[in-house]
PDB file of C-alpha atoms in Angstrom:
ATOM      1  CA  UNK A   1       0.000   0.000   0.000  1.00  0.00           C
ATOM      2  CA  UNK A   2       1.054   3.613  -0.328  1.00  0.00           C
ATOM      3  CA  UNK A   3       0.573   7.057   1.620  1.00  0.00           C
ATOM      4  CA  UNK A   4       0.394  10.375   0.670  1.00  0.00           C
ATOM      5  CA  UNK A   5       1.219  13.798   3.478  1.00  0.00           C
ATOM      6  CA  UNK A   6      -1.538  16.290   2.893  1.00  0.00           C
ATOM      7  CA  UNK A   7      -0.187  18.792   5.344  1.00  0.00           C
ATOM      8  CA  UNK A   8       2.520  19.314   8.137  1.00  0.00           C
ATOM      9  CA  UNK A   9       2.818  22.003  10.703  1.00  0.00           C
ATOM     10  CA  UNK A  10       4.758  22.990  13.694  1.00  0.00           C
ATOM     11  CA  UNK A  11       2.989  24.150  16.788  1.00  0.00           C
ATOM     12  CA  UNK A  12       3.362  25.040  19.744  1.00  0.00           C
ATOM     13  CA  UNK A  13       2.103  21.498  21.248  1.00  0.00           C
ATOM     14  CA  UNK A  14       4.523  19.889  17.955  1.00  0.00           C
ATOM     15  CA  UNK A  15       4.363  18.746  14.707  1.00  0.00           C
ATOM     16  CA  UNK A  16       0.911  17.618  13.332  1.00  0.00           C
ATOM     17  CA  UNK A  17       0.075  16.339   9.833  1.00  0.00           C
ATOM     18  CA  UNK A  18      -2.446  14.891   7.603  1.00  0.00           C
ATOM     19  CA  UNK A  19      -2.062  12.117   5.844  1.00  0.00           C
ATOM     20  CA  UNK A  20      -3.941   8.869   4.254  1.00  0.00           C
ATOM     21  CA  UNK A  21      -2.502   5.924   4.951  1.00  0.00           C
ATOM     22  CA  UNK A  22      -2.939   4.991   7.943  1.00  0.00           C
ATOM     23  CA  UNK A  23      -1.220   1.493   8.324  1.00  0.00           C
ATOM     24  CA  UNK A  24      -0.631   1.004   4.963  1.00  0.00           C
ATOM     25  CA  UNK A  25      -4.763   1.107   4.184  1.00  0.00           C
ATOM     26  CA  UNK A  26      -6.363   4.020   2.759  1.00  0.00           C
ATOM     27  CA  UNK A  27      -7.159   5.695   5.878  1.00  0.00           C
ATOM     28  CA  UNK A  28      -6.908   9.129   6.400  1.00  0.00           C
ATOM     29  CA  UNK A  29      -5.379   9.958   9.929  1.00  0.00           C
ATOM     30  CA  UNK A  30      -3.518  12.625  12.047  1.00  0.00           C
ATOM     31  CA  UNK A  31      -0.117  12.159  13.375  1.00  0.00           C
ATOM     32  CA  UNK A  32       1.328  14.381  16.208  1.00  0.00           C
ATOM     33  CA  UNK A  33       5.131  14.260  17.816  1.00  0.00           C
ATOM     34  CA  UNK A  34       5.502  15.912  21.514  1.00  0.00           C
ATOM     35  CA  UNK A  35       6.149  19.530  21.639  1.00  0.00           C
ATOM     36  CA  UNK A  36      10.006  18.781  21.038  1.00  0.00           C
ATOM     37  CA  UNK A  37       9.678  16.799  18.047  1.00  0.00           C
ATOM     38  CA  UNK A  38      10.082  13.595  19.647  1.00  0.00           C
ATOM     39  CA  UNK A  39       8.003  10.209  19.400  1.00  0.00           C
ATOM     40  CA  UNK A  40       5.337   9.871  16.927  1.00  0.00           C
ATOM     41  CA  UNK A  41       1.684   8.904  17.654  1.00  0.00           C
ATOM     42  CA  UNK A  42      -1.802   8.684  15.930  1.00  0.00           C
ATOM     43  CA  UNK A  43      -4.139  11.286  17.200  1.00  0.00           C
ATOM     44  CA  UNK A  44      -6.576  10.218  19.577  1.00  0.00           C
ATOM     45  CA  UNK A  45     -10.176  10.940  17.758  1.00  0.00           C
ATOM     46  CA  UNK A  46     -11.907  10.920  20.825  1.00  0.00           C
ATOM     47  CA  UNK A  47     -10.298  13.894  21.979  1.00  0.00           C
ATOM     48  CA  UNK A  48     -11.846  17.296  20.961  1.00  0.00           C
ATOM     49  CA  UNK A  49      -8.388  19.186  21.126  1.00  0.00           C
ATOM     50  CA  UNK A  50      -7.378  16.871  18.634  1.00  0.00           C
ATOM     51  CA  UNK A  51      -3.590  17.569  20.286  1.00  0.00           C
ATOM     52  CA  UNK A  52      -4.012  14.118  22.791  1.00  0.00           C
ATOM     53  CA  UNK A  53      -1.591  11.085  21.670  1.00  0.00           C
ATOM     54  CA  UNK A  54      -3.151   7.941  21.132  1.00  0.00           C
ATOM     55  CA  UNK A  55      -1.181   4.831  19.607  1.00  0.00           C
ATOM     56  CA  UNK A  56       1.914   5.225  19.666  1.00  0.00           C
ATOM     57  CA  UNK A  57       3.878   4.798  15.609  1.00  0.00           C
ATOM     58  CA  UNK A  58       7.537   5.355  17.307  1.00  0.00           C
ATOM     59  CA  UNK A  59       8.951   6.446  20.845  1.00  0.00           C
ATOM     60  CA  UNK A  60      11.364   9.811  21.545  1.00  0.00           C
ATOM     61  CA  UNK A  61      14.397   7.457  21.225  1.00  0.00           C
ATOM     62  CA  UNK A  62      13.492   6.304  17.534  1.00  0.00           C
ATOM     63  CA  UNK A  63      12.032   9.584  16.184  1.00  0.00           C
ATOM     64  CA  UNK A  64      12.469  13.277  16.137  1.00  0.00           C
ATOM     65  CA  UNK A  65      11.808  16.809  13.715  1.00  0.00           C
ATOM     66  CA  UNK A  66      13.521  19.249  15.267  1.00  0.00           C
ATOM     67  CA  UNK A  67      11.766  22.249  15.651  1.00  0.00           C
ATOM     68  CA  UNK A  68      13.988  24.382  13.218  1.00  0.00           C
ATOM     69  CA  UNK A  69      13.287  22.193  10.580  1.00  0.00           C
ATOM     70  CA  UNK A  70      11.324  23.333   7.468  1.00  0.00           C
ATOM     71  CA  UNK A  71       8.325  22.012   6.740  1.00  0.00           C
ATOM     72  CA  UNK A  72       9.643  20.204   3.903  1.00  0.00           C
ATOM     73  CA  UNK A  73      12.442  18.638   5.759  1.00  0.00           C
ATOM     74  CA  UNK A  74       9.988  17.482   8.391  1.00  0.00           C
ATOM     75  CA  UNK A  75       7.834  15.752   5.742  1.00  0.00           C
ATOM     76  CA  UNK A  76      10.945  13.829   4.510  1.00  0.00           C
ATOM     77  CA  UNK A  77      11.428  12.873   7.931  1.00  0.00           C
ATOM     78  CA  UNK A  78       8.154  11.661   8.721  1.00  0.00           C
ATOM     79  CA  UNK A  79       7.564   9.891   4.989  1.00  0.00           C
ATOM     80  CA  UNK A  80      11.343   8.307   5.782  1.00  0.00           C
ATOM     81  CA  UNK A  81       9.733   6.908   8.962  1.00  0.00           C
ATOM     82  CA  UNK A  82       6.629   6.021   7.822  1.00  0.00           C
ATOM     83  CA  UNK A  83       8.644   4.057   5.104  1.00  0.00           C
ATOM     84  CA  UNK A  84      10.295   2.055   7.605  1.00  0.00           C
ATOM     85  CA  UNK A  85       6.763   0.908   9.343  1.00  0.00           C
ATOM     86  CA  UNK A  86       6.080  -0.637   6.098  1.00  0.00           C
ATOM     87  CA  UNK A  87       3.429   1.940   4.748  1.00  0.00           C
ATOM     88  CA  UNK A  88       5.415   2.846   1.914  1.00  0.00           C
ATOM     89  CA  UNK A  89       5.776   4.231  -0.824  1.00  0.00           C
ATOM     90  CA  UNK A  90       5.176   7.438  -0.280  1.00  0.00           C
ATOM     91  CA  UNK A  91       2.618   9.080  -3.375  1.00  0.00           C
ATOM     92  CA  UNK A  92       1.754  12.556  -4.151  1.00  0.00           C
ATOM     93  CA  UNK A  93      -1.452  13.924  -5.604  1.00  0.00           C
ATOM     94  CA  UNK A  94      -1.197  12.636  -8.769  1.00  0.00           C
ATOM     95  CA  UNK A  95      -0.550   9.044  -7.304  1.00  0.00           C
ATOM     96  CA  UNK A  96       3.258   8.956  -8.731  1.00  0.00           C
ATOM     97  CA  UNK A  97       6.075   7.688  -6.150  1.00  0.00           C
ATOM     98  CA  UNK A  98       7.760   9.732  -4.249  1.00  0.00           C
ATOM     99  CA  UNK A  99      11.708   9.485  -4.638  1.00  0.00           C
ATOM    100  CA  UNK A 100      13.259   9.239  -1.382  1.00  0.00           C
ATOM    101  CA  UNK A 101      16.643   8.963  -0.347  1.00  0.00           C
ATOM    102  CA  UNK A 102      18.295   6.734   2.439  1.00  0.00           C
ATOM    103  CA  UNK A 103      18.456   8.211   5.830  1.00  0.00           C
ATOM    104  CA  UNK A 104      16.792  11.481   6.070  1.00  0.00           C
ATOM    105  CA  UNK A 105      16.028  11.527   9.631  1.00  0.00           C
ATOM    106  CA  UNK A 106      16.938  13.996  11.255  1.00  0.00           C
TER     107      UNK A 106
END
């Protein structure tokens, strides 16, 4: 299966995004680090704020943005990791392939 990042933003609780995906299905989802980049988790939909963690994709030790990053440079990060949980390739738009190189975390 593939995904595709429809948006990414730093706030002041972290990085959020959009994306479908969601374990390799076609499920659209939100994905949230803590507010210092670390750890990634699937938002918890029950939650109103739409900021609480819920399952938990990768801990502090195996994943970080750092909050100077650009947005771009963030979504590499995220699509590298995502990759690695075996919900890759990464599309755009169109439905095309993202090219990705090795080791873009950050």
């Amino acid at each position: 299966m593939t995904f595709r990042i429809d948006e990414i933003e730093l706030e002041d609780q972290g990085w959020r995004l959009q994306f479908k995906g969601l374990d390799g299905k076609g499920v659209y989802a939100r994905l949230i680090t803590k507010p210092d980049g670390r750890g990634l988790y699937v938002v918890d939909d029950g939650d109103i704020t739409l900021r609480k963690p819920g399952r938990q994709l990768l801990d502090e030790d195996e994943f970080r943005i750092s909050r100077e990053s650009t947005r771009e440079a963030a979504m590499r990060c995220v699509a590298a990791a995502l990759t690695r949980l075996g919900w890759g390739p990464e599309v755009n738009n169109a439905g095309k392939i993202v090219a990705q190189s090795v080791g873009e975390q950050q």
